[in-house]
Coordinates of C-alpha atoms in Angstrom, one line a residue:
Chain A
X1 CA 151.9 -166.2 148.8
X2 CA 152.0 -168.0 145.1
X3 CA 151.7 -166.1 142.1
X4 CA 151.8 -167.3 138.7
X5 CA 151.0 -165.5 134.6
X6 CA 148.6 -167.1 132.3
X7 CA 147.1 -165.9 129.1
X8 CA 143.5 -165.6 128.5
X9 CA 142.7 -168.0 125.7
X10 CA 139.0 -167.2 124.7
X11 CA 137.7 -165.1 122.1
X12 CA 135.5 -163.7 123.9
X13 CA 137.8 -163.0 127.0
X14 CA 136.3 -163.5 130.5
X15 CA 133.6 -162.3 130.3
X16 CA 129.9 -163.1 132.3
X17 CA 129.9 -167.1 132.1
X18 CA 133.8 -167.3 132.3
X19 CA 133.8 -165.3 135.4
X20 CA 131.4 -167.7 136.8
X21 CA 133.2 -170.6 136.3
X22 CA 136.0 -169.0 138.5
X23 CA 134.5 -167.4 141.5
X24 CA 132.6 -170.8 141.5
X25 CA 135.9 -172.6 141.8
X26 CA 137.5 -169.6 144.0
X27 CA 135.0 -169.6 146.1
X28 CA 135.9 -173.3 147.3
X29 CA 139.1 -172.2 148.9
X30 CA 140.0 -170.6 152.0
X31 CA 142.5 -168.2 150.6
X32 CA 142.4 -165.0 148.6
X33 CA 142.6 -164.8 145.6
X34 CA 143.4 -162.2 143.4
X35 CA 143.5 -161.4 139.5
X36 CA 145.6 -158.5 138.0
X37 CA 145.4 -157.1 134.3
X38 CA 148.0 -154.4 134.0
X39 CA 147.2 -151.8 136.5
X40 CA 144.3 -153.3 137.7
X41 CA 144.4 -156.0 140.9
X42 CA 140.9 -157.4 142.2
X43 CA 139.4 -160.1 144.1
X44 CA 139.2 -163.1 142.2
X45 CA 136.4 -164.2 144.1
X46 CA 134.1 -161.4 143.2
X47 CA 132.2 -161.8 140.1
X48 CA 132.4 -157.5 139.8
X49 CA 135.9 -157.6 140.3
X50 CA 136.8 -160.1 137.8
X51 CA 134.4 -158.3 135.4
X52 CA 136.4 -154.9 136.4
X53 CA 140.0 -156.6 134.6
X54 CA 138.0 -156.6 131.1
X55 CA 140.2 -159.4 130.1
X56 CA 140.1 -159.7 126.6
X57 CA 141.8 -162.5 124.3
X58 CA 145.8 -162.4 124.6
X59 CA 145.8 -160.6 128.0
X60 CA 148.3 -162.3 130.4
X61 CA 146.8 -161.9 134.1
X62 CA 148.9 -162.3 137.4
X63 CA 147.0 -165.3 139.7
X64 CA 148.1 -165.0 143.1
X65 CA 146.8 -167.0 145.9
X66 CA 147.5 -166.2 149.2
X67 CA 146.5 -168.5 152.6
X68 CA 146.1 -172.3 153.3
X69 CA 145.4 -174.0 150.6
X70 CA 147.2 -171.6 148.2
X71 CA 149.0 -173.9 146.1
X72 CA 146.0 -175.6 144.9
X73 CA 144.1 -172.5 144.7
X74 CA 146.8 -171.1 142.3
X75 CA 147.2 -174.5 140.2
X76 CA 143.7 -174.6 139.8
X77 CA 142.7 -171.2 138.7
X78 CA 145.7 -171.1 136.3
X79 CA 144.3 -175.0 134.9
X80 CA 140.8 -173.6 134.2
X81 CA 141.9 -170.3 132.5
X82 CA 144.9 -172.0 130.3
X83 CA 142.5 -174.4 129.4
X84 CA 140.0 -172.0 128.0
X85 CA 137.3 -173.1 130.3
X86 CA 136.4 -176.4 129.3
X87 CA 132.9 -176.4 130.5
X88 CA 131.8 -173.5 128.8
X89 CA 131.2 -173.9 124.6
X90 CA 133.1 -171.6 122.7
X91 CA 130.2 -168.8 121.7
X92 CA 129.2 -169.0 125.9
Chain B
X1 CA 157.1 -143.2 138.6
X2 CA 154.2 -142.4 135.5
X3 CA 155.2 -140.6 133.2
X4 CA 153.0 -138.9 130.7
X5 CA 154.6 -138.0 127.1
X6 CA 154.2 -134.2 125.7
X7 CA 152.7 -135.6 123.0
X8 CA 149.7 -137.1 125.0
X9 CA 149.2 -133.8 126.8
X10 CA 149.2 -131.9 123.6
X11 CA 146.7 -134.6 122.3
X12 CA 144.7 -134.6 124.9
X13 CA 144.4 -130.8 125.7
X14 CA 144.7 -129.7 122.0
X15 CA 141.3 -128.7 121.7
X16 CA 141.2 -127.7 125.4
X17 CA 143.9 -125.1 125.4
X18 CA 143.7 -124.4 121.7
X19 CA 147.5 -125.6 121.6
X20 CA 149.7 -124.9 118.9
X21 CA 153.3 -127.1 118.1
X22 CA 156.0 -124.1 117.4
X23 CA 158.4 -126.8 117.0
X24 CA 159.0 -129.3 114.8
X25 CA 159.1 -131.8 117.3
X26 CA 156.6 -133.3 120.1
X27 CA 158.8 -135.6 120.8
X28 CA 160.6 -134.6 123.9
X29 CA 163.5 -136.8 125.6
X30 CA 162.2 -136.1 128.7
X31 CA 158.3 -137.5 130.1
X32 CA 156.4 -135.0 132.6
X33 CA 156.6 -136.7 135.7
X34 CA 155.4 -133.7 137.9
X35 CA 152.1 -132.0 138.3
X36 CA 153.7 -128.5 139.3
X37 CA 155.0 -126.2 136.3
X38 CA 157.7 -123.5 136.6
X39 CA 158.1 -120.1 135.3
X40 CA 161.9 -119.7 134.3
X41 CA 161.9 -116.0 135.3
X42 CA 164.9 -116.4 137.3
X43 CA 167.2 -118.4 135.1
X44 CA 166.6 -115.7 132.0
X45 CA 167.9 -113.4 134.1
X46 CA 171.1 -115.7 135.1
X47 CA 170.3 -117.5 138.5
X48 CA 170.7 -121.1 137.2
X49 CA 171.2 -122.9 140.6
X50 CA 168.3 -124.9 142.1
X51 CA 166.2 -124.4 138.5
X52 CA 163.8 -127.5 138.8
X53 CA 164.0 -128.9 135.0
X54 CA 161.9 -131.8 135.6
X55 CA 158.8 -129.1 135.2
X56 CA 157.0 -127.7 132.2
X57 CA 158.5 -124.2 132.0
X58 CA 155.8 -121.5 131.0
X59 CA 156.7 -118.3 129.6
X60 CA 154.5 -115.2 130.2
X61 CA 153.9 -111.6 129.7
X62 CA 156.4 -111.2 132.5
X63 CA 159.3 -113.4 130.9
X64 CA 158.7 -112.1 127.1
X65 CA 159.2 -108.7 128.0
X66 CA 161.8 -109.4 130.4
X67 CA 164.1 -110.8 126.9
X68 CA 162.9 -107.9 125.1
X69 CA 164.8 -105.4 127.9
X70 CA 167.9 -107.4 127.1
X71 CA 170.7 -106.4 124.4
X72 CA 171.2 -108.8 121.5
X73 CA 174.4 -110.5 123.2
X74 CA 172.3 -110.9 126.5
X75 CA 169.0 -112.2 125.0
X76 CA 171.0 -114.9 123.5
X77 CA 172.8 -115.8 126.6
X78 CA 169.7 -116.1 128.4
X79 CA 168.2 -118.1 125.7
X80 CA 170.9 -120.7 125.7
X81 CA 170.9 -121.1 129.6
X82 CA 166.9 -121.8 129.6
X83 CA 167.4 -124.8 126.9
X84 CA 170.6 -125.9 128.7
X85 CA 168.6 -127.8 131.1
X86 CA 166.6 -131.0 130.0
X87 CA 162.7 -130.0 130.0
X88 CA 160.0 -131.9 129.3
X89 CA 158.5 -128.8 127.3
X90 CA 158.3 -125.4 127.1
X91 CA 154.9 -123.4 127.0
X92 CA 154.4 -119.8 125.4
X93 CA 151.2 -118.4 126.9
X94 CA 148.7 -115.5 125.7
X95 CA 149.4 -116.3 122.5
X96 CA 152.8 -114.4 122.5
X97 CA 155.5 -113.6 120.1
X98 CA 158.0 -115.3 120.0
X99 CA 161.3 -114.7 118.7
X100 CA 164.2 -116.7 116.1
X101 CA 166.6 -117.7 118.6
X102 CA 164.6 -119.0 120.8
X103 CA 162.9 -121.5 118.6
X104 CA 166.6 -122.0 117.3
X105 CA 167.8 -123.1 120.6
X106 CA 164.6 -125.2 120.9
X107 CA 165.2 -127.2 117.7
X108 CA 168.9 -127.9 118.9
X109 CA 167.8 -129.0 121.8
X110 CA 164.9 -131.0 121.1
X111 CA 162.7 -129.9 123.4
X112 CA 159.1 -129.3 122.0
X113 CA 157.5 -125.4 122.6
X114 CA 153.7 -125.6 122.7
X115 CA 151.9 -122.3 122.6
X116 CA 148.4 -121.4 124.0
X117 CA 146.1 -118.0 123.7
X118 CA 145.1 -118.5 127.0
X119 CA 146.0 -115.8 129.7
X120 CA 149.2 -117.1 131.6
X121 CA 147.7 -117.7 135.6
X122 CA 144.2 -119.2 134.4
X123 CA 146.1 -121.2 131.9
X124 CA 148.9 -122.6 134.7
X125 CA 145.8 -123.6 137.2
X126 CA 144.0 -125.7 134.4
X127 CA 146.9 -127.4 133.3
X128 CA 147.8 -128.1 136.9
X129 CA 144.2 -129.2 137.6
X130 CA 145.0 -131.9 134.4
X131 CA 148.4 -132.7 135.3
X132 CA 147.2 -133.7 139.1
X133 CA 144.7 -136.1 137.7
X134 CA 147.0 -137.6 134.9
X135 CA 149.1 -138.0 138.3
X136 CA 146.9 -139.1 141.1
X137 CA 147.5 -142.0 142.6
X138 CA 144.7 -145.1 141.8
X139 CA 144.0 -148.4 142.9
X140 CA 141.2 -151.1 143.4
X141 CA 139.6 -151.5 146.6
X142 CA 137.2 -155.0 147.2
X143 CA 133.8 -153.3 148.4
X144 CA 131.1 -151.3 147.3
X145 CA 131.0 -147.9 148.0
X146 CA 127.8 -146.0 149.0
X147 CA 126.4 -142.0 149.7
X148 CA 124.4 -142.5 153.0
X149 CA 123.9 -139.3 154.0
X150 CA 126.5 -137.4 151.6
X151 CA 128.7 -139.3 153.3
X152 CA 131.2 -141.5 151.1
X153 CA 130.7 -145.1 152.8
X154 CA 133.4 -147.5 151.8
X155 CA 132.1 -151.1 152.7
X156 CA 134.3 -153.7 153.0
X157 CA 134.6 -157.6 153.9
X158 CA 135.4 -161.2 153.1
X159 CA 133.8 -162.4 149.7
X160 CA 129.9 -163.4 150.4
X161 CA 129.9 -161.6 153.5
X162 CA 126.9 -159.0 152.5
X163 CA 128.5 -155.8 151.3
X164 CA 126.6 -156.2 147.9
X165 CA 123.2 -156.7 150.3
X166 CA 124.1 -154.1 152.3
X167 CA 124.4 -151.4 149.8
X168 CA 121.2 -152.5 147.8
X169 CA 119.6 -152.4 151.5
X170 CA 120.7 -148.6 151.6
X171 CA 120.1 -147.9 148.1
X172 CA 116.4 -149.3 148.7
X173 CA 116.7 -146.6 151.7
X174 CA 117.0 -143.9 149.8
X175 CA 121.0 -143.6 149.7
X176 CA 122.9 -143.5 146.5
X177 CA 124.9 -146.7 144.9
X178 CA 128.6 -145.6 143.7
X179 CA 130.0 -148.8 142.8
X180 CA 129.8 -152.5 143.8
X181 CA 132.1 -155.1 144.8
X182 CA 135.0 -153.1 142.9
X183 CA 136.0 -149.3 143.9
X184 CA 138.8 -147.6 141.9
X185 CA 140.3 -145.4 144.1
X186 CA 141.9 -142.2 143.5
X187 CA 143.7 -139.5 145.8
X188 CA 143.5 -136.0 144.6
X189 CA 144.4 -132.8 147.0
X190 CA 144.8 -135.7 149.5
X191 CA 140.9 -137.1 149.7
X192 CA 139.7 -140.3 148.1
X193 CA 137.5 -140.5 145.6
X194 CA 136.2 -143.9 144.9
X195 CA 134.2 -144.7 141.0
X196 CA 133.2 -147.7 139.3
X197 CA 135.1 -149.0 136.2
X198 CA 132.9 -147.5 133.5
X199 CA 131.8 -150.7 131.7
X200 CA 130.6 -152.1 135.5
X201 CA 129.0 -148.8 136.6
X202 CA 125.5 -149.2 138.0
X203 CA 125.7 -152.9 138.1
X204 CA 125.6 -155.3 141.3
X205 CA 125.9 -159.1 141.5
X206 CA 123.4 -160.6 144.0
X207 CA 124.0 -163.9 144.8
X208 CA 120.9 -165.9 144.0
X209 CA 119.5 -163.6 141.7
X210 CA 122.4 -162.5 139.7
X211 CA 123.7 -159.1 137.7
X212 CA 121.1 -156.7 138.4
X213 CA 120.6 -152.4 136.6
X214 CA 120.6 -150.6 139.9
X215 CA 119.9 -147.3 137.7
X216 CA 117.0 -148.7 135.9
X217 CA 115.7 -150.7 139.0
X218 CA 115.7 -147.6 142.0
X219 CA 116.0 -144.8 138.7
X220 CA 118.6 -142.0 138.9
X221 CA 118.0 -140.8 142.7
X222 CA 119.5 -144.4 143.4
X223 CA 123.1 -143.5 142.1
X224 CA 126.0 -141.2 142.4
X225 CA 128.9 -141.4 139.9
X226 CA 131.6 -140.8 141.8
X227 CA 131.9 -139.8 145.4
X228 CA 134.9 -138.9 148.1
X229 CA 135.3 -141.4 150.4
X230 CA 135.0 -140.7 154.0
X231 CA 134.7 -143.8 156.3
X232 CA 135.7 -147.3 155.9
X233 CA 132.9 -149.7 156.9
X234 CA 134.4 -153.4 157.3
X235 CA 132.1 -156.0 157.5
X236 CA 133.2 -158.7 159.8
X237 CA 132.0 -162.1 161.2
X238 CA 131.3 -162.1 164.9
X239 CA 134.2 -163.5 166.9
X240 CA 134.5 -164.1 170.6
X241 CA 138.0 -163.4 170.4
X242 CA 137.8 -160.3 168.5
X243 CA 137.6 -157.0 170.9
X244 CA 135.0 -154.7 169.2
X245 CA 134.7 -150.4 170.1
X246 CA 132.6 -149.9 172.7
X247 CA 133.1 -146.9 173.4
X248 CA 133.9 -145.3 170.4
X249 CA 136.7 -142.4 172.0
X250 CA 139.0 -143.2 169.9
X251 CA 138.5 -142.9 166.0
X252 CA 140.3 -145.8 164.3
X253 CA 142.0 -145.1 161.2
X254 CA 143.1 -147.3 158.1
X255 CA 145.1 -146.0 155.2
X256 CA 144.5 -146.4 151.5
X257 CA 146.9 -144.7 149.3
X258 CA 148.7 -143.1 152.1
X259 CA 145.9 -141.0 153.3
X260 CA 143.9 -141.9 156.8
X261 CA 140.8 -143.0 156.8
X262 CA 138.3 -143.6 160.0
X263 CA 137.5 -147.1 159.8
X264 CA 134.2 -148.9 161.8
X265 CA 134.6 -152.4 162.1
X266 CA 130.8 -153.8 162.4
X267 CA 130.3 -157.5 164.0
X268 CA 128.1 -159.5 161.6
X269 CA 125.5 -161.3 163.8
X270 CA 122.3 -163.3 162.0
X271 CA 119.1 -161.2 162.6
X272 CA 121.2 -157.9 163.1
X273 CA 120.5 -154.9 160.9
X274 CA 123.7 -153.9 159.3
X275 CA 121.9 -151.0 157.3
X276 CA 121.1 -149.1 160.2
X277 CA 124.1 -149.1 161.6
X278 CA 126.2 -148.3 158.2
X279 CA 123.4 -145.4 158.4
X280 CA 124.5 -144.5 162.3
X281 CA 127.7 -144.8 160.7
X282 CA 127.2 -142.3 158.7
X283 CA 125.7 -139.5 160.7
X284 CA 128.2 -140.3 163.7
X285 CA 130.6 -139.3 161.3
X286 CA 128.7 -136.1 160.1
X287 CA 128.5 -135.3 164.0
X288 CA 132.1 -135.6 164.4
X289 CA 132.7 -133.4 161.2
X290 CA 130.6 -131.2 163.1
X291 CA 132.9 -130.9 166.1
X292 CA 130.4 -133.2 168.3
X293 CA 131.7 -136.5 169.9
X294 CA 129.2 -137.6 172.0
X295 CA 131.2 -140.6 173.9
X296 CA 133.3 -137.5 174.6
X297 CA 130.2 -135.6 176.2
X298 CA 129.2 -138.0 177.9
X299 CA 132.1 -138.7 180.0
X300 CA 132.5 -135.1 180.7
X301 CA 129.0 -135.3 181.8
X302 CA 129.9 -138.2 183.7
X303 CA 132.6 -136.8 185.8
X304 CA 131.0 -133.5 186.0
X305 CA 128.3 -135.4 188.0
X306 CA 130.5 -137.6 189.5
X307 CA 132.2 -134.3 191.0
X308 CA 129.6 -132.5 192.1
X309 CA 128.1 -135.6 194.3
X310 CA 131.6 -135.8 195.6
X311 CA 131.3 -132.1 196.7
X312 CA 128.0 -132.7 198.3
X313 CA 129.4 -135.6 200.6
X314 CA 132.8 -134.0 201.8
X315 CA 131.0 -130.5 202.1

């Protein structure tokens, strides 16, 4: 099991298309993977879950992967959310 | 451990319990960490040993009148060993008089007194009630959680594995949608309750089609707010290996937050119709609820035939 903190850097938080991008990339690994915002711990792999954290701008979330192919799992999913999801335009 | 601040209750319950601050503090050094409260009867009257301090301490009828019995010396002695002991609060009820010393003592102390008009027993069982659910234990649960039958159907399973196509299968049944894909779980007077986080409520994500309104889709027959949770449905994908109940003798438990669920783990095989059996599910459970086990009945059956042939030959 990996874990590792990162700080949501959007605006907008993750919200709808955000939360795409990472059960999208999630969903590509064989592990679990789970988000946590404070209290709250769900399954990063869930759109409704990641949804559920409400993670707004400034947040710092707990990424832990847990399985096979953890480490890249948890490299990955901190990459795309430190990087403010690259994809996406800022007002998406 | 949680701890919740007097101040929070007294904001929170202000309007609730018409509360008023007799002291010039709501800050107390001490957080409520307890749903129980105490009622410091025997400690007025000098029994100090075993006094449990980490409670709100009520005073009622019983306790005010008790002080009043006392001579001037002994009122204040009794005073002084009640605010001895660190408390989170102290709460006059029915509105009662209070006297100098004691808010004296209170000051000193720094411990806040909060005063309501309600009567003392009606008041103790609402602010338990409040104090168990500041208190309850919570967590989130992967799954979506369903009312087949007014039963509380907790489904779970791998990511893409068809609980969310489950539930809107049983929701276009006739059953009521709690949450999807995300339960927060509470324990109160040791059942689960399972809800959606508010913002999500109502909402399900179908793959290939998307976010969907579940309550302007199906209308309001189609949800439930909250719901107790009574079985566990987990979703699993068929495996040779994997040694499923045949029988069904034995109830199989799992435990969330400490308390024991029965838990059905369903084989997931293309073409098979998971809703019915979630709805099976549902009413096996109901049956058992209502004392009837029929994998029980029929082994009695069983043997009781089995005997009875056995007779026949030998006699």
């Amino acid at each position: 099991m990996k874990e590792k903190r990162v700080i949501v850097r959007r605006k907008r938080g993750i919200h709808l298309r955000p939360a795409q991008e990472i059960v999208n990339l999630t969903g590509q690994f064989a592990c679990d993977v789970f988000l946590q915002n404070g209290s709250y711990r769900v399954n990063a792999k869930s759109i409704m879950g990641i949804l559920g954290l409400a993670a707004a701008e400034g947040h710092e979330l707990t990424i832990t992967t847990d399985g096979v192919d953890e480490a890249d799992a948890l490299n990955e999913v901190f990459d795309l959310i430190e990087s403010g999801f690259p994809n996406l335009k800022e007002d998406e | 451990m949680r701890g919740l601040t007097v101040r929070k209750l007294y904001e929170d319950r202000k309007e609730a319990f018409h509360f008023e601050c007799l002291t010039e503090v709501l800050e107390s050094e001490r957080l409520i960490t307890v749903s129980d409260v105490h009622r410091p009867g025997l400690i007025l009257a000098g029994f100090t040993r075993n006094f449990l301090s980490e409670r709100i301490q009520i005073l009622g009828e019983t306790e005010m009148l008790f002080l009043e019995t006392l001579d001037a010396g002994q009122h204040e002695r009794a005073i002084d060993r009640l605010f001895e002991q660190k408390m989170p609060c102290v709460i006059i009820a029915k509105g009662l008089e209070y006297d100098e010393i004691l808010m004296r003592r209170a000051s000193e102390a720094r411990i806040p007194v909060l005063r309501t008009p309600q009567s003392t027993t009606p008041f103790i069982h609402e602010l338990t009630e409040y104090l168990e659910n500041a208190f309850a234990p919570q967590t989130t649960v992967h799954g979506s959680l369903v009312d087949v039958y007014g039963v509380g159907l907790l489904i779970t399973g791998r990511s893409g594995i068809g609980k969310s196509e489950c539930a809107l299968d049983l929701v276009e049944r006739g059953h009521r949608l709690v949450t999807d894909d995300m339960v927060i779980v509470t324990r109160r007077h040791n059942l689960l309750y399972g809800e959606a986080k508010e913002h999500l409520r109502y909402h399900m994500e179908i793959r290939g089609i998307g976010i969907i309104d579940v309550r302007r889709m199906f209308g309001v027959r189609a949800i439930g707010k909250n719901k107790r949770i009574d079985v566990e449905v987990r979703l699993r994908e068929w495996s040779a290996d994997v040694e499923y109940d045949r029988l069904g003798l034995e109830e199989r438990m799992t435990t969330i937050l400490g308390k024991k669920i029965p838990v059905v783990t369903i084989p997931i095989i293309p073409g098979k119709n998971i809703t019915v059996l979630a709805e099976v599910v549902a009413m096996n459970h109901q049956l058992r609820v209502h004392g009837i086990r029929s994998a029980e009945e029929l082994s009695e059956n069983l043997v009781g035939t089995m005997d009875r042939s056995r007779r026949r030959a030998g006699g």
